[in-house]
Coordinates of C-alpha atoms in Angstrom, one line a residue:
M119 CA 0.1 -0.3 0.0
L120 CA 2.6 2.7 0.4
S121 CA 4.7 1.8 -2.1
L122 CA 1.4 2.1 -4.4
V123 CA 1.3 5.6 -2.5
V124 CA 4.7 6.8 -3.7
F125 CA 4.9 5.5 -7.0
L126 CA 1.3 5.5 -8.5
P127 CA 1.7 9.7 -8.8
A128 CA 5.3 8.0 -11.4
L129 CA 3.3 5.8 -13.2
A130 CA 1.3 8.4 -13.8
A131 CA 2.9 10.7 -14.6
A132 CA 4.7 8.2 -17.0
V133 CA 1.7 7.7 -19.0
L134 CA 1.4 11.3 -19.3
G135 CA 5.0 11.6 -20.4
L136 CA 4.4 9.3 -23.6
A137 CA 0.6 10.3 -24.1
R138 CA 2.4 12.6 -27.1
G139 CA -1.8 13.5 -28.3
L140 CA -3.8 13.7 -25.4
P141 CA -5.8 16.5 -24.5
D142 CA -4.3 19.4 -22.6
R143 CA -7.6 19.2 -20.5
V144 CA -7.9 15.8 -19.9
A145 CA -3.8 15.9 -19.2
R146 CA -5.0 18.5 -16.3
W147 CA -7.1 17.2 -14.9
A148 CA -5.8 13.6 -15.6
W149 CA -3.0 15.6 -12.0
V150 CA -6.2 16.0 -10.2
L151 CA -7.1 12.2 -10.1
V152 CA -4.4 11.5 -9.5
A153 CA -3.4 13.9 -6.4
A154 CA -7.1 13.6 -4.7
V155 CA -6.4 9.8 -5.3
E156 CA -3.1 10.0 -3.7
T157 CA -5.2 12.1 -0.6
V158 CA -7.8 9.3 0.1
L159 CA -5.3 6.4 0.3
V160 CA -3.1 8.8 2.5
L161 CA -6.1 9.2 5.4
G162 CA -7.1 5.7 5.2
L163 CA -3.5 4.9 6.0
W164 CA -4.1 8.1 8.9
L165 CA -6.9 7.0 9.7
A166 CA -5.8 2.7 10.7
F167 CA -2.4 4.4 11.8
E168 CA -0.9 3.5 14.8
D169 CA 1.7 4.1 16.6
P170 CA 4.4 2.1 16.5
G171 CA 6.7 2.9 18.8
R172 CA 10.7 3.3 19.2
G173 CA 12.3 2.3 16.7
R174 CA 9.4 0.8 14.1
L175 CA 8.1 1.6 11.7
A176 CA 4.2 1.2 10.4
F177 CA 2.8 0.0 7.0
E178 CA 6.4 -1.4 6.6
E179 CA 7.7 -3.4 3.5
Q180 CA 11.3 -4.1 2.5
V181 CA 13.2 -5.6 -0.5
R182 CA 16.5 -6.8 -1.3
W183 CA 18.4 -3.9 -3.3
L184 CA 22.4 -3.6 -2.8
P185 CA 23.0 -5.9 0.0
S186 CA 26.7 -6.1 -0.7
L187 CA 25.9 -2.2 0.5
G188 CA 23.4 -3.8 3.6
S189 CA 20.8 -2.2 1.4
S190 CA 17.5 -2.1 0.0
Y191 CA 14.4 -0.8 -0.6
H192 CA 13.1 0.0 2.7
V193 CA 10.1 2.3 4.0
G194 CA 7.7 2.8 6.4
L195 CA 6.0 5.6 8.5
D196 CA 5.8 7.0 11.5
G197 CA 4.6 9.9 13.7
L198 CA 7.5 11.9 12.2
S199 CA 6.4 11.4 8.5
L200 CA 3.2 10.0 8.2
P201 CA 1.5 14.1 8.9
L202 CA 3.9 15.2 6.4
V203 CA 2.8 12.9 3.3
L204 CA -0.3 14.2 4.0
M205 CA 0.5 17.6 4.0
T206 CA 2.7 16.7 0.3
N207 CA -0.5 14.8 -1.2
V208 CA -2.5 17.8 0.3
V209 CA -0.2 21.0 -2.0
F210 CA 0.4 19.1 -4.6
L211 CA -4.4 18.2 -4.9
A212 CA -4.1 21.6 -4.0
C213 CA -1.5 23.1 -7.2
A214 CA -2.8 20.6 -10.0
V215 CA -6.2 22.8 -9.2
H216 CA -4.6 25.5 -9.0
A217 CA -2.9 24.5 -12.8
L218 CA -6.9 24.2 -14.7
T219 CA -6.3 26.9 -16.5
E220 CA -2.8 26.2 -17.0
R221 CA -1.9 27.1 -21.0
R222 CA 1.8 26.7 -21.9
R223 CA 2.6 22.7 -22.0
P224 CA 0.1 21.3 -19.8
R225 CA 0.3 17.5 -19.9
A226 CA 4.3 18.4 -20.1
Q227 CA 4.1 19.7 -16.3
A228 CA 1.3 17.5 -15.4
A229 CA 3.2 14.9 -15.7
L230 CA 6.9 16.9 -14.6
F231 CA 5.0 17.8 -10.9
L232 CA 3.5 14.1 -10.3
F233 CA 6.7 13.0 -11.2
L234 CA 8.0 15.7 -8.5
Q235 CA 5.6 14.4 -6.4
A236 CA 6.3 10.8 -6.3
T237 CA 9.5 12.0 -4.9
C238 CA 9.2 13.8 -2.3
L239 CA 7.4 11.2 -1.4
G240 CA 9.5 8.8 -1.7
V241 CA 11.8 11.5 1.2
F242 CA 9.2 10.4 3.7
A243 CA 7.9 6.7 3.1
A244 CA 12.2 5.9 2.9
A245 CA 13.7 3.9 5.4
D246 CA 17.1 3.7 3.9
L247 CA 19.9 6.3 3.7
L248 CA 20.5 5.4 -0.1
V249 CA 17.0 5.1 -0.5
F250 CA 16.7 8.9 0.5
F251 CA 19.4 10.0 -0.8
V252 CA 18.2 7.9 -4.4
F253 CA 14.7 10.8 -4.3
F254 CA 16.5 13.6 -2.0
D255 CA 18.2 13.8 -5.6
L256 CA 15.7 13.3 -7.8
S257 CA 13.7 15.9 -6.6
I258 CA 16.3 19.0 -6.6
V259 CA 15.6 17.1 -11.1
G260 CA 12.4 18.1 -11.0
M261 CA 12.4 21.2 -8.9
Y262 CA 15.2 22.2 -11.5
A263 CA 13.0 21.4 -13.8
V264 CA 10.0 23.9 -12.3
I265 CA 11.7 26.3 -12.4
A266 CA 13.6 26.4 -15.7
G267 CA 10.2 25.3 -18.1
W268 CA 7.8 27.4 -16.3
G269 CA 9.6 30.3 -14.8
H270 CA 9.7 33.6 -15.3
R271 CA 12.3 36.9 -15.4
D272 CA 15.7 35.3 -15.3
A273 CA 14.4 32.2 -14.8
A274 CA 17.2 30.0 -16.4
R275 CA 19.5 31.8 -13.9
S276 CA 17.5 30.6 -10.4
A277 CA 17.2 27.0 -11.8
L278 CA 20.7 26.7 -12.3
K279 CA 21.7 28.4 -9.2
F280 CA 19.5 26.6 -7.7
F281 CA 20.4 23.5 -9.1
L282 CA 24.3 23.5 -8.2
Y283 CA 23.3 25.3 -4.3
T284 CA 21.3 22.0 -3.6
F285 CA 23.2 19.9 -5.7
L286 CA 26.4 20.4 -4.0
G287 CA 24.6 20.2 -1.1
S288 CA 23.6 16.6 -1.3
L289 CA 26.9 15.9 -2.7
V290 CA 27.9 16.7 1.7
L291 CA 24.5 14.6 2.7
L292 CA 26.0 12.0 0.8
L293 CA 29.2 12.4 2.6
G294 CA 27.8 12.1 6.1
F295 CA 25.9 9.2 4.7
I296 CA 28.8 7.3 3.6
G297 CA 30.7 8.1 7.1
L298 CA 28.0 6.7 9.3
F299 CA 27.8 3.5 6.8
A300 CA 31.4 3.2 7.7
A301 CA 30.9 3.8 10.9
S302 CA 28.5 1.1 11.7
G303 CA 30.3 -1.7 10.6
D304 CA 31.7 -1.3 14.6
A305 CA 28.9 -2.8 16.1
G306 CA 27.9 -5.3 13.5
P307 CA 28.2 -6.0 9.3
R308 CA 28.1 -1.8 7.6
T309 CA 23.4 -1.3 6.9
F310 CA 22.6 2.2 5.2
D311 CA 19.7 1.4 7.3
M312 CA 17.7 4.4 8.8
V313 CA 15.9 1.9 12.0
E314 CA 18.9 0.1 12.2
L315 CA 21.7 2.8 12.7
A316 CA 18.8 5.0 14.5
A317 CA 18.8 0.8 16.6
R318 CA 22.0 1.2 17.2
P319 CA 24.4 4.7 17.0
P320 CA 27.2 4.7 15.1
L321 CA 30.0 6.7 16.3
V322 CA 28.9 7.4 20.2
D323 CA 32.1 7.3 22.1
R324 CA 34.1 8.8 19.0
P325 CA 33.3 12.8 19.4
L326 CA 35.3 13.9 16.9
A327 CA 34.4 11.5 14.8
G328 CA 30.5 12.1 15.4
G329 CA 30.9 15.8 15.2
L330 CA 32.5 15.3 11.1
V331 CA 30.1 13.1 10.3
L332 CA 27.2 15.7 11.9
V333 CA 28.1 18.7 10.4
A334 CA 28.3 17.4 6.8
V335 CA 25.1 16.3 7.5
L336 CA 24.4 19.0 9.0
V337 CA 25.4 21.3 6.4
G338 CA 23.5 18.9 3.2
L339 CA 20.8 19.7 5.1
A340 CA 20.3 23.1 6.1
V341 CA 21.3 24.0 1.9
K342 CA 18.4 22.5 1.9
I343 CA 15.7 23.9 5.0
P344 CA 17.6 26.7 4.7
T345 CA 19.2 28.1 7.2
V346 CA 21.3 31.4 7.3
P347 CA 23.9 31.7 5.8
F348 CA 22.9 28.0 3.1
H349 CA 20.3 30.7 2.1
T350 CA 21.2 33.1 -1.3
W351 CA 19.3 30.6 -3.7
L352 CA 15.7 30.8 -2.5
P353 CA 15.1 34.7 -3.1
P354 CA 15.6 33.9 -6.8
A355 CA 14.2 30.7 -7.4
H356 CA 10.6 30.9 -5.3
T357 CA 10.6 34.8 -7.5
D358 CA 10.9 33.4 -10.1
A359 CA 9.7 29.9 -10.7
P360 CA 5.8 29.5 -11.7
A361 CA 3.4 29.6 -8.6
V362 CA 2.5 25.9 -7.7
G363 CA 6.7 25.2 -8.5
S364 CA 6.7 28.3 -5.7
A365 CA 3.9 26.5 -4.1
V366 CA 5.8 22.4 -4.5
L367 CA 9.3 24.1 -3.4
A368 CA 8.4 26.2 0.2
G369 CA 5.3 24.3 0.6
V370 CA 7.0 20.2 0.9
L371 CA 10.8 20.6 -0.6
L372 CA 11.8 23.0 2.3
K373 CA 10.7 20.3 5.0
L374 CA 13.3 17.8 3.0
G375 CA 16.0 19.4 4.9
T376 CA 14.2 19.8 8.0
Y377 CA 12.9 16.2 8.1
G378 CA 16.8 14.7 7.7
L379 CA 17.4 16.7 10.5
V380 CA 14.9 14.9 13.3
R381 CA 14.9 11.1 11.4
I382 CA 18.8 11.5 10.6
A383 CA 20.8 13.5 12.5
V384 CA 19.5 13.8 15.7
P385 CA 18.3 9.7 16.3
M386 CA 22.0 8.4 14.0
L387 CA 23.9 10.9 16.1
P388 CA 22.6 11.7 19.1
E389 CA 25.2 12.3 21.2
A390 CA 26.9 15.0 18.5
W391 CA 24.2 16.4 17.9
R392 CA 24.0 17.1 22.0
S393 CA 27.8 18.1 21.2
L394 CA 27.1 20.5 18.7
A395 CA 23.3 21.9 20.1
W396 CA 24.1 25.4 20.9
V397 CA 25.6 26.3 17.2
V398 CA 22.0 24.2 15.5
V399 CA 20.1 26.8 18.1
A400 CA 22.3 29.8 17.2
L401 CA 21.3 28.6 13.4
G402 CA 18.1 28.5 14.1
V403 CA 17.8 32.1 15.9
V404 CA 19.6 33.1 13.5
S405 CA 17.8 32.6 10.3
V406 CA 14.4 33.4 12.3
L407 CA 15.9 37.6 13.1
W408 CA 17.5 37.2 9.4
G409 CA 14.6 36.1 7.7
A410 CA 12.2 37.8 9.3
L411 CA 14.3 42.5 9.2
V412 CA 15.6 40.8 5.5
A413 CA 11.7 39.9 4.5
L414 CA 10.6 43.3 6.7
A415 CA 12.6 45.0 3.9
Q416 CA 11.7 43.7 0.3
T417 CA 8.8 45.8 -2.2
D418 CA 8.9 42.5 -3.8
V419 CA 5.6 40.8 -2.4
K420 CA 6.8 37.0 -3.1
R421 CA 10.5 37.4 -2.2
M422 CA 9.2 38.7 1.2
I423 CA 7.2 35.4 1.1
A424 CA 9.8 33.5 0.7
Y425 CA 12.1 35.6 3.0
T426 CA 9.5 33.9 6.1
S427 CA 10.7 30.9 4.7
V428 CA 13.6 32.0 6.0
N429 CA 12.0 32.7 9.4
H430 CA 10.0 30.2 9.6
M431 CA 11.8 27.2 9.0
G432 CA 14.2 28.5 11.6
Y433 CA 11.3 28.1 14.1
V434 CA 12.1 24.0 13.3
V435 CA 15.7 24.0 13.8
L436 CA 15.3 26.4 16.9
G437 CA 12.7 23.9 18.5
L438 CA 15.3 20.5 17.2
G439 CA 17.6 22.2 18.4
V440 CA 16.9 23.0 22.0
A441 CA 16.3 19.4 22.3
G442 CA 20.2 18.5 22.3
L443 CA 20.6 20.8 25.1
L444 CA 19.2 17.5 27.6
A445 CA 21.5 16.0 29.9
D446 CA 22.8 12.3 28.9
G447 CA 21.2 9.4 31.1
A448 CA 20.4 12.3 33.2
P449 CA 16.5 11.8 33.3
D450 CA 15.6 15.7 34.6
A451 CA 11.0 15.2 33.8
S452 CA 9.8 18.6 33.9
R453 CA 12.8 19.1 31.4
E454 CA 12.7 15.9 29.4
E455 CA 9.3 17.0 28.8
A456 CA 10.2 21.3 27.2
A457 CA 12.2 19.0 24.8
V458 CA 8.8 16.3 23.7
T459 CA 6.7 20.4 23.4
A460 CA 9.7 21.9 21.8
V461 CA 10.4 19.4 19.2
S462 CA 6.4 19.1 17.9
G463 CA 6.3 22.6 17.9
A464 CA 9.3 22.2 15.4
L465 CA 7.5 19.4 13.7
T466 CA 4.0 20.9 14.2
Q467 CA 5.6 23.9 12.7
M468 CA 6.6 21.3 9.3
V469 CA 3.8 21.1 8.7
S470 CA 1.8 24.0 9.6
H471 CA 3.9 26.1 7.1
G472 CA 3.4 23.9 3.8
L473 CA -0.7 24.7 4.6
I474 CA 0.5 28.6 4.8
T475 CA 2.9 29.5 2.7
A476 CA 1.6 27.5 -0.5
A477 CA -1.3 29.4 -0.3
L478 CA 0.1 32.8 -0.3
F479 CA 2.4 31.7 -2.9
L480 CA -1.1 30.1 -5.2
L481 CA -2.7 33.3 -3.9
V482 CA 0.5 35.6 -5.5
D483 CA 0.1 34.3 -8.7
L484 CA -2.5 36.5 -9.7
L485 CA -0.3 40.2 -9.1
W486 CA 1.4 38.1 -12.3
Q487 CA -1.0 36.6 -14.3
Q488 CA -2.9 39.9 -15.0
R489 CA -0.3 42.5 -14.2
E490 CA 3.2 40.8 -14.2
D491 CA 4.6 42.7 -11.2
Y492 CA 4.5 42.2 -7.8
S493 CA 5.9 45.1 -6.4
L494 CA 4.1 46.4 -3.0
D495 CA 3.7 49.9 -4.5
A496 CA 2.4 49.1 -7.3
Y497 CA -1.3 48.2 -6.1
G498 CA -3.1 49.3 -3.9
G499 CA -7.6 49.7 -2.5
L500 CA -7.3 45.6 -3.8
A501 CA -9.6 44.8 -1.8
R502 CA -12.5 47.5 -4.0
V503 CA -12.1 45.2 -6.8
A504 CA -10.4 41.6 -5.5
P505 CA -12.3 41.2 -2.1
V506 CA -11.9 37.1 -2.7
F507 CA -8.2 37.3 -3.2
S508 CA -7.7 40.5 -1.1
G509 CA -10.0 38.3 2.6
L510 CA -8.1 35.1 1.9
F511 CA -4.8 37.6 1.2
A512 CA -5.6 38.6 5.0
V513 CA -6.4 35.2 6.0
G514 CA -3.4 33.9 4.7
A515 CA -1.2 36.6 5.9
F516 CA -2.7 36.1 9.3
A517 CA -2.1 33.0 9.4
S518 CA 1.5 32.9 8.9
L519 CA 2.6 35.1 11.5
G520 CA 0.9 33.2 14.0
L521 CA -2.1 34.2 15.2
P522 CA -4.9 32.4 17.7
G523 CA -6.7 30.5 15.9
F524 CA -4.6 28.9 13.2
S525 CA -2.0 26.0 12.7
G526 CA 1.0 28.5 12.8
F527 CA -0.1 29.2 16.9
V528 CA 0.0 26.2 18.0
A529 CA 3.4 25.2 16.1
E530 CA 5.3 28.5 17.7
V531 CA 4.2 28.1 20.9
Q532 CA 5.0 25.2 21.3
V533 CA 8.7 26.2 19.9
F534 CA 9.2 28.7 22.5
A535 CA 7.9 27.2 25.7
G536 CA 10.0 24.6 25.2
S537 CA 13.0 26.5 24.7
I538 CA 12.6 28.9 27.1
A539 CA 12.1 26.4 29.7
L540 CA 14.9 24.8 28.2
A541 CA 17.2 28.0 27.2
P542 CA 16.0 31.0 28.1
V543 CA 18.4 33.0 25.9
T544 CA 16.1 31.6 23.3
A545 CA 13.2 34.2 23.7
V546 CA 15.5 36.6 22.2
A547 CA 14.0 34.6 19.2
L548 CA 10.4 36.1 19.6
L549 CA 11.3 38.7 17.8
G550 CA 11.0 37.2 14.5
I551 CA 7.0 36.7 15.8
L552 CA 7.1 40.8 16.0
L553 CA 8.4 41.4 12.7
T554 CA 6.8 38.9 10.8
A555 CA 3.1 40.6 11.7
A556 CA 4.8 44.3 10.9
L557 CA 6.4 43.0 7.2
Y558 CA 2.5 41.2 7.1
L559 CA -0.2 44.0 8.3
R560 CA 2.4 46.1 5.8
A561 CA 2.1 44.0 2.3
L562 CA -2.3 44.6 3.9
Q563 CA -1.8 47.5 4.2
R564 CA 0.1 48.5 0.9
L565 CA -2.3 45.4 -1.3
V566 CA -5.4 45.6 0.0
V567 CA -7.1 48.7 1.8
G568 CA -7.0 52.3 0.5
P569 CA -8.3 54.0 -2.4
V570 CA -7.9 52.2 -5.4
A571 CA -4.3 52.6 -7.3
G572 CA -1.8 52.0 -9.8
R573 CA -1.9 48.8 -11.2
S574 CA -5.2 47.5 -9.2
V575 CA -7.0 49.1 -11.5
G576 CA -9.3 46.7 -13.4
L577 CA -7.4 43.8 -11.7
A578 CA -10.6 40.9 -12.3
D579 CA -10.9 38.7 -9.0
L580 CA -9.3 35.6 -8.1
A581 CA -11.1 32.9 -10.3
P582 CA -13.3 30.0 -8.6
H583 CA -11.0 27.0 -8.8
A584 CA -7.9 28.9 -7.7
T585 CA -10.0 30.0 -4.8
V586 CA -11.2 26.4 -3.9
A587 CA -7.4 25.6 -3.5
V588 CA -6.0 28.5 -1.2
A589 CA -9.3 28.2 0.3
G590 CA -8.7 24.4 0.8
L591 CA -5.3 25.2 2.5
L592 CA -6.5 27.8 4.9
A593 CA -8.7 26.0 5.8
L594 CA -6.7 23.3 7.1
S595 CA -4.1 25.4 9.1
V596 CA -7.6 26.6 10.7
L597 CA -8.9 23.2 11.4
V598 CA -5.2 21.8 13.2
G599 CA -5.6 25.6 15.3
L600 CA -9.3 24.7 16.3
L601 CA -8.6 21.6 16.5
P602 CA -4.6 20.8 17.0
A603 CA -5.3 17.0 18.4
V604 CA -6.0 16.2 15.2
L605 CA -2.7 16.4 14.2
L606 CA -0.8 16.3 17.8
D607 CA -2.4 12.8 19.0
V608 CA 0.1 11.7 15.8
V609 CA 3.1 13.5 16.7
A610 CA 3.5 13.7 20.7
P611 CA 4.6 10.2 20.5
A612 CA 7.0 10.6 18.1
A613 CA 8.4 13.4 19.4
Q614 CA 8.5 11.8 22.3
H615 CA 10.6 8.3 20.6
V616 CA 13.4 12.1 19.9
V617 CA 13.5 12.7 23.0
D618 CA 13.8 9.7 24.3
A619 CA 17.5 8.7 21.9
L620 CA 18.7 12.2 22.3
S621 CA 18.9 12.1 26.4
G622 CA 19.3 7.7 26.0
A623 CA 17.0 6.1 27.4
D624 CA 17.2 2.4 26.2
L625 CA 15.0 1.1 23.3
P626 CA 12.0 -1.5 25.0

């Protein structure tokens, strides 16, 4: 069943790619149909899911692949990955609905996005480092093609910059994976299996080697997240990508990096993670503040949203970093509870940011489609000519700045409650929320309120299919905001397992 979820989009992509005579309308609806079926299948997995316990996976499947390297096609889900798999399918479904009026090579676009969907699902389902790496690298190829093939302005240059940065990061990541593989031979046969590596972490009591491998993994994933100072590829990639490309890039691809931290770096290198915890915390705090400050300075609304991703991903890094401040083998119930809260917040933030930021990128496509201009100063009074767009943009802005009632609030309050309890100095990152509120209120003031001015004159409102795509994503953010138990019942046990691995608790 899980392999069907991973490979169904790839199979559909192959069919669409070969069916050259297929009418554009059929290709567009085929993309919607496959994305909808995928979402239903994952909802079925969600309903059948029960926490498998620490060190175990649900819906596990394993087939021999490269036995000489201790590598197999091994996939499975737990509370870390299942919410991200569902979020991925929801974001791709929203993009498919949004692209129903796409005129530029819709069959090729549908095939490419379905391929990209399969690669992202493969990363979240992978339980083998080589399988993880293969899907991770293929996602880079897919997004490069999206930006280069359907982007605008300086798309070719932005696509090349994206590819070179992220591909170089993936090579550094591979170096870290090989280090884990080589070290795994100390306690048995060498392996790339993620379950085995988490059950018996290599490089324990070898601080120098463990630190070097963790640095390689951290740098490789930090490029993908992206954290400061590895974020410079992000603004041009977002600005020049098509709306659906930006939605997938921000909503899903950035999570491949943060997911790698919680799935690979923390459980497989717990001792090194604790040693470098303050470095990770510093990276998180700097990303929070730097991302918000630079976003505040932007006059291009799409670049502004792009920089808020650096800010929001900083919360995830911060939440995972402070968990490493737990002392090895020294149980302290209150500190452990705070660490679980911070990790739960980080996991919730991954899902929340995916929903909200994807919605915002799909929304601002209205400005490009009709005026080819993202400048904040070029518009005014959109509430009068485009009330649906304005209403949804306001909802998205309030959701992104973490207003109560939205998923962002649930995520951020957990991250800060856990972080400040473990390291009070991290309270400085609260300034990021204030700055985010300021930049979104400024954007609302310039775009939405006041008299109709500039390029707003004659602007048509959001089309019904685009409204459905955006409203669906924001409705899910509200659902998590009002009924957080829907998500936290799955996430919290997984966060506890992560903290148990960090604190050195034995596997049951």
